[in-house]
CSV table of C-alpha atoms in Angstrom, one decimal:
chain,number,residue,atom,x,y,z
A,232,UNK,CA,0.0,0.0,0.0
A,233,UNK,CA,2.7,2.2,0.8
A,234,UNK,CA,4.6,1.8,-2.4
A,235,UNK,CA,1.4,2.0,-4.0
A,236,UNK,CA,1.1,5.8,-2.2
A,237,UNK,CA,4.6,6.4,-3.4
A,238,UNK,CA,3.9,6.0,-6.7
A,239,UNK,CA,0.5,8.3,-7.1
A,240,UNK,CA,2.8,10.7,-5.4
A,241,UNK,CA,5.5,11.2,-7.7
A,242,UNK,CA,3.0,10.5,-10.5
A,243,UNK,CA,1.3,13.8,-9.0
A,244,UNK,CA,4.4,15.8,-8.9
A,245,UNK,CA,5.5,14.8,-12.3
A,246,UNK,CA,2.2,15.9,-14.1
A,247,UNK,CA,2.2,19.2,-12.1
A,248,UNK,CA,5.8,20.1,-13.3
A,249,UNK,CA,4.9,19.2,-16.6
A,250,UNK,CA,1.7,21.5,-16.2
A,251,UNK,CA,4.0,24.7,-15.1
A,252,UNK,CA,6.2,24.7,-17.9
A,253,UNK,CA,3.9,24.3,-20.4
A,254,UNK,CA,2.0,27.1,-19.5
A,255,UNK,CA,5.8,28.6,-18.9
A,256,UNK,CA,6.4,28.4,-22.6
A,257,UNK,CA,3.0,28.9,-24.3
A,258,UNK,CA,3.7,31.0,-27.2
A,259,UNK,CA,1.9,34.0,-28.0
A,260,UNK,CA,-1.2,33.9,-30.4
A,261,UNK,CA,0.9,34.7,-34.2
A,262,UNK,CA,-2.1,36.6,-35.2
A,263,UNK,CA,-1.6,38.9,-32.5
A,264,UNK,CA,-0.4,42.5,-34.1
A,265,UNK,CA,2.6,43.7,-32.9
A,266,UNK,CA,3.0,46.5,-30.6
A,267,UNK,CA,4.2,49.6,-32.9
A,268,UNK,CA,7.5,51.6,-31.9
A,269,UNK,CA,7.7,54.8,-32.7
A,270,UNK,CA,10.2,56.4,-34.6
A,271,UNK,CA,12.7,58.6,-32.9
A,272,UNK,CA,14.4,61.7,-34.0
A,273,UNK,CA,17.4,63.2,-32.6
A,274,UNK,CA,17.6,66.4,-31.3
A,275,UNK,CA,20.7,67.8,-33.1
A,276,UNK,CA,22.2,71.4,-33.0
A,277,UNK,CA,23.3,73.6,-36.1
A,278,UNK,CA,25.0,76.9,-36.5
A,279,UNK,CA,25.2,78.0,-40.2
A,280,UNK,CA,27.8,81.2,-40.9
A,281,UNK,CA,28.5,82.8,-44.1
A,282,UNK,CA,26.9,85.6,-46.2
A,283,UNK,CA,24.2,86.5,-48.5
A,284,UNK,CA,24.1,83.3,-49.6
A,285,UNK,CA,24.0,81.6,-46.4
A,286,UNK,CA,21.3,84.3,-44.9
A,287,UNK,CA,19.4,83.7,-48.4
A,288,UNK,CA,19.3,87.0,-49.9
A,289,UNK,CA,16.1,87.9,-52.0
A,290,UNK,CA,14.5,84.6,-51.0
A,291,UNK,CA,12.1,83.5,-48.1
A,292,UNK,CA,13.3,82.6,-45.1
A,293,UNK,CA,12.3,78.8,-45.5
A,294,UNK,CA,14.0,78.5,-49.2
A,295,UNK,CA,17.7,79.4,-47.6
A,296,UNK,CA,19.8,76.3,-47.7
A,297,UNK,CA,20.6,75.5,-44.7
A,298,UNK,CA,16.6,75.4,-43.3
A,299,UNK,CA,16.3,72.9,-46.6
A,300,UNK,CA,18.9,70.5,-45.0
A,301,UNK,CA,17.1,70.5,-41.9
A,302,UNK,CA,14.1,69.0,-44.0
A,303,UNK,CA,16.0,66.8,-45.6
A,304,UNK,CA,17.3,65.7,-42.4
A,305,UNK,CA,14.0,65.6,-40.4
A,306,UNK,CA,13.2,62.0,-40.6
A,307,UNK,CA,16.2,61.8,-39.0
A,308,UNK,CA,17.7,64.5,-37.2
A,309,UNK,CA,15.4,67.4,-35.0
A,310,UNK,CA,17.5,70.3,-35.4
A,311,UNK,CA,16.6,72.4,-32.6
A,312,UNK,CA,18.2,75.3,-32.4
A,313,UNK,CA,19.4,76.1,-36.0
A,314,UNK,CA,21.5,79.5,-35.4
A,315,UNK,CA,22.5,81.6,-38.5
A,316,UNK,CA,25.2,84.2,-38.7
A,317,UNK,CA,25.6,85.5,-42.0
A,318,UNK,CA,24.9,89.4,-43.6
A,319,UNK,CA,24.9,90.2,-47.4
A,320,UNK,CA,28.0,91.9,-48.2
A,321,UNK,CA,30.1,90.2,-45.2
A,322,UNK,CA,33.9,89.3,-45.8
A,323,UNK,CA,35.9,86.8,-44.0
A,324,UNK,CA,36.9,89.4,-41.5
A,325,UNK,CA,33.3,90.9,-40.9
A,326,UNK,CA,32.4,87.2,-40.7
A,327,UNK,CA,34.5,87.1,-37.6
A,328,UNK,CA,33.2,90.9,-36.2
A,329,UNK,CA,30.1,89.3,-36.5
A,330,UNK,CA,30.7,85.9,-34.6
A,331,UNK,CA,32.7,87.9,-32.3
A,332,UNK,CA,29.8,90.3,-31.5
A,333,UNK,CA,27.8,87.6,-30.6
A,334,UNK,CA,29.5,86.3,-27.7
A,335,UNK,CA,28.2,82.7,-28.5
A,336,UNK,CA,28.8,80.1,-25.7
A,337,UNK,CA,26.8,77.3,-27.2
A,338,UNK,CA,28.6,74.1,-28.2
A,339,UNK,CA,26.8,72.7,-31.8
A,340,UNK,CA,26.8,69.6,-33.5
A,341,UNK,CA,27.7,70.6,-36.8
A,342,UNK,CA,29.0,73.7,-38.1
A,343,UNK,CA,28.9,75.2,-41.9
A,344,UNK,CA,31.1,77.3,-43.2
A,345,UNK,CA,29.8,79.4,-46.9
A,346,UNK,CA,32.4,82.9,-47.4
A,347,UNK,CA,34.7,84.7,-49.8
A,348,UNK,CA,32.1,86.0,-52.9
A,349,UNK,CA,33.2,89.6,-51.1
A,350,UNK,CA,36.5,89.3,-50.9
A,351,UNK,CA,36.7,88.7,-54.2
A,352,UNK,CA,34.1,91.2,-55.7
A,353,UNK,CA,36.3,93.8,-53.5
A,354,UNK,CA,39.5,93.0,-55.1
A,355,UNK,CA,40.8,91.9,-52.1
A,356,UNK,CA,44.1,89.3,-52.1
A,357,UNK,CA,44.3,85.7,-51.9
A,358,UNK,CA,46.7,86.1,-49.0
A,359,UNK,CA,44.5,87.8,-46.9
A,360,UNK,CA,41.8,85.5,-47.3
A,361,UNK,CA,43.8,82.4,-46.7
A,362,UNK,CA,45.0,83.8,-43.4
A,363,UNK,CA,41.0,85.0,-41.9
A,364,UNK,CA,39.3,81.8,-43.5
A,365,UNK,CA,42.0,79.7,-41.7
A,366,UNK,CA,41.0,81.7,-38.9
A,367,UNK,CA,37.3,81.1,-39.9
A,368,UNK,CA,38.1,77.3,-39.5
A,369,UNK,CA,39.7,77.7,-36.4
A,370,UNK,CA,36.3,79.2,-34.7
A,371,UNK,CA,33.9,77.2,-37.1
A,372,UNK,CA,35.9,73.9,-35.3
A,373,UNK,CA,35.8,75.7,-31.5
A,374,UNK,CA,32.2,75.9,-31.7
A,375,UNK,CA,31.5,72.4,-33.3
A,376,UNK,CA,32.6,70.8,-30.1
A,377,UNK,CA,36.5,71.5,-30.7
A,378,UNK,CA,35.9,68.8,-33.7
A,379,UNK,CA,36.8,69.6,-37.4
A,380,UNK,CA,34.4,66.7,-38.7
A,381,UNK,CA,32.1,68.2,-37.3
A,382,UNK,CA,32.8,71.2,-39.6
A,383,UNK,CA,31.5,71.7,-43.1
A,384,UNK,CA,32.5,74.2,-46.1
A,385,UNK,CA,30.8,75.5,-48.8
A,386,UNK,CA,32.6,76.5,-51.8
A,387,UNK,CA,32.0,80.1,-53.2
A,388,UNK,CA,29.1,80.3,-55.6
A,389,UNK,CA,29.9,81.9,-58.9
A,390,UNK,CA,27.9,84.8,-59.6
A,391,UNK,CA,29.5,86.0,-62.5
A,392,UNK,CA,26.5,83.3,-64.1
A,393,UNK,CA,23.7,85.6,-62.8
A,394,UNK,CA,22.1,87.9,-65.0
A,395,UNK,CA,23.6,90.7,-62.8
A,396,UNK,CA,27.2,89.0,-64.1
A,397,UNK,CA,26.1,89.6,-67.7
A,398,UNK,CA,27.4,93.4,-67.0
A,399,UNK,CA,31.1,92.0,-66.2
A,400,UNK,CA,33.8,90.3,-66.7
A,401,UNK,CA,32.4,86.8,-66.4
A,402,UNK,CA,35.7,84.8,-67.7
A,403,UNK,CA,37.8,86.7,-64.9
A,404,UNK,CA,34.6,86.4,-62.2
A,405,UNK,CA,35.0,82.7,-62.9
A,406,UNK,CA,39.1,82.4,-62.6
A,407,UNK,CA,39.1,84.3,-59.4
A,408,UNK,CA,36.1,82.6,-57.7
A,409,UNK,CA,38.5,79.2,-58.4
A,410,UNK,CA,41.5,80.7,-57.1
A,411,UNK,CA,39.6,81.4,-53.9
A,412,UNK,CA,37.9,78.0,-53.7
A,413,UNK,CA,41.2,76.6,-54.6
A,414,UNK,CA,42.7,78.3,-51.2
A,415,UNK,CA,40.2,76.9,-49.4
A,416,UNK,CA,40.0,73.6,-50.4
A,417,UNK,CA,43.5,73.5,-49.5
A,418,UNK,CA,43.1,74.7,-45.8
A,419,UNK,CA,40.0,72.5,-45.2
A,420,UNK,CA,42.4,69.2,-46.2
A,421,UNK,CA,45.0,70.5,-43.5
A,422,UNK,CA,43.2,70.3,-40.8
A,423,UNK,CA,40.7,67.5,-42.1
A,424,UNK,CA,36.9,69.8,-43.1
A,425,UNK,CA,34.7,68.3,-45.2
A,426,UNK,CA,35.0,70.9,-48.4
A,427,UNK,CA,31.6,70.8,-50.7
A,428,UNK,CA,31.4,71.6,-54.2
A,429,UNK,CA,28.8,73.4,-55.3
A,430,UNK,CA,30.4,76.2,-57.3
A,431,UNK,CA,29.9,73.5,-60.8
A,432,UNK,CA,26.5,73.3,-59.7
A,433,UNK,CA,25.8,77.1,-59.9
A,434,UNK,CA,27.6,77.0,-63.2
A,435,UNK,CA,25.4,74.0,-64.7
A,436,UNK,CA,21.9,75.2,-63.4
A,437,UNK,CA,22.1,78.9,-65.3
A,438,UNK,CA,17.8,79.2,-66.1
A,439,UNK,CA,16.5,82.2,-65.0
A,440,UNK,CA,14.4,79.8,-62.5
A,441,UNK,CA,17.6,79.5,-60.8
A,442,UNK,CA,18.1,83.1,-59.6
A,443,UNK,CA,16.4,85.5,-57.3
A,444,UNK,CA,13.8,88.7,-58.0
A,445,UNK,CA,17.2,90.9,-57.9
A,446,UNK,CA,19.2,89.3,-60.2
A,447,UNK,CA,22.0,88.5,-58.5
A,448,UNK,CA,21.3,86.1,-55.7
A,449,UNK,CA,20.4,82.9,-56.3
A,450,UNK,CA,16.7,81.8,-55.7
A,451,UNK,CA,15.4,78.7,-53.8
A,452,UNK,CA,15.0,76.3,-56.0
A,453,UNK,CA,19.0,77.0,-56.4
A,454,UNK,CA,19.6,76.5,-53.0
A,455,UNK,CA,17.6,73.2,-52.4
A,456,UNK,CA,20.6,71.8,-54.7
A,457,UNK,CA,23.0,72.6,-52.8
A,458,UNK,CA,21.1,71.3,-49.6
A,459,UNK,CA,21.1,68.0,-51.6
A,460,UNK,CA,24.5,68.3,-52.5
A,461,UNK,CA,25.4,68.6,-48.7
A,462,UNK,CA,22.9,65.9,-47.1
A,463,UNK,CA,25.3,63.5,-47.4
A,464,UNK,CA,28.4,65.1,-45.6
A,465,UNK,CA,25.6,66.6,-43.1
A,466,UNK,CA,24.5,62.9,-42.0
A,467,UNK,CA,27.9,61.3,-41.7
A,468,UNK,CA,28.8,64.6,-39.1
A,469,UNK,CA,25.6,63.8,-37.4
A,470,UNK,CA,26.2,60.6,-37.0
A,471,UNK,CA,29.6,61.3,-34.9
């Protein structure tokens, strides 16, 4: 009788373990929708810094270049804030009165860089811009986090294609505005800055849908090419 006990007993136990981990390792109904995870965006920083063409002369506010890259980057990338300091007519060294004047103490996650169309419609040297763009890299870099990836340039537009440019020299316009580009293409590789090209692209897209009301400037639909052009250098700083 005993062993008889003994037996139902284990025989209990065994069917009761074998109960729990079935009900352990039931798997969940395959019909069952799955539970939807929102997309996140990151909240990124920007500072933009140049001249007319980076403050988007003789264009709305939301056609300017560097508020079309935040679109582009939105399903991405919240930029929040986006900071511009730029002024038609600006040089590299009023570039850097107007940084200066600013008394910035924000760290940003990326950094542009778009100057030099003044100094050379002033006649000024090569030299001198060489020595305040290097210095434009310098405090481009110290407010990207004290990182030069985290730095991109734009090269210098050429506006001798404008209708405006019809009135000059458009040959020389065109040599100088390389000579320029060419000195700072050459910094940026020293001290490893992305350097964008979109001086060919300003040169290849010549319709009058291209520039602004005034002639001159380039208008929006310009500008969302070169926010195209830089979407791609824009994410891999991002992404640092």
């Amino acid at each position: 009788m005993n062993q008889l006990k003994y037996t139902i007993c284990c025989l209990f136990l065994l069917l009761a373990c074998s109960s729990t981990e079935e009900k352990k390792y039931v798997p969940q109904n395959p019909n069952q929708s799955a539970i939807p995870v929102a997309e996140t965006t990151l909240k990124k920083s920007f500072l933009a810094l140049g001249d007319s063409y980076t403050i988007g002369q003789s264009i709305p506010e939301k056609e300017r270049w560097s508020v079309l890259l935040n679109d582009l980057l939105a399903s991405k990338y919240q930029i929040t804030p986006h900071d511009i300091i730029a002024q038609t007519g600006w040089t590299t060294q009023e570039l850097m009165q107007g940084i200066s004047s600013k008394n910035l103490s924000q760290q940003y996650d990326m950094v542009s860089l778009l100057i030099g169309v003044n100094n050379q419609y002033r006649g000024q040297s090569l030299e001198k811009y060489r020595t305040e763009f290097k210095e434009l890299l310098s405090i481009s870099t110290k407010y990207a986090k004290s990182d030069a990836q985290k730095v991109m340039v734009l090269s210098i537009p050429d506006w001798g294609v404008s209708p405006a440019g019809s009135n000059a020299d458009r040959t020389k316009i065109s040599r100088e505005i390389d000579a320029f580009n060419e000195v700072a293409q050459e910094e940026c590789k020293k001290v490893g800055i992305a350097f964008i090209d979109i001086t060919s692209i300003t040169r290849q897209n010549t319709d009058g849908s291209m520039f602004a009301s005034d002639g001159l400037h380039f208008s929006g639909k310009m500008h969302q090419l070169w926010a195209m052009k830089a979407q791609s250098t824009a994410e891999t700083i991002l992404k640092k």
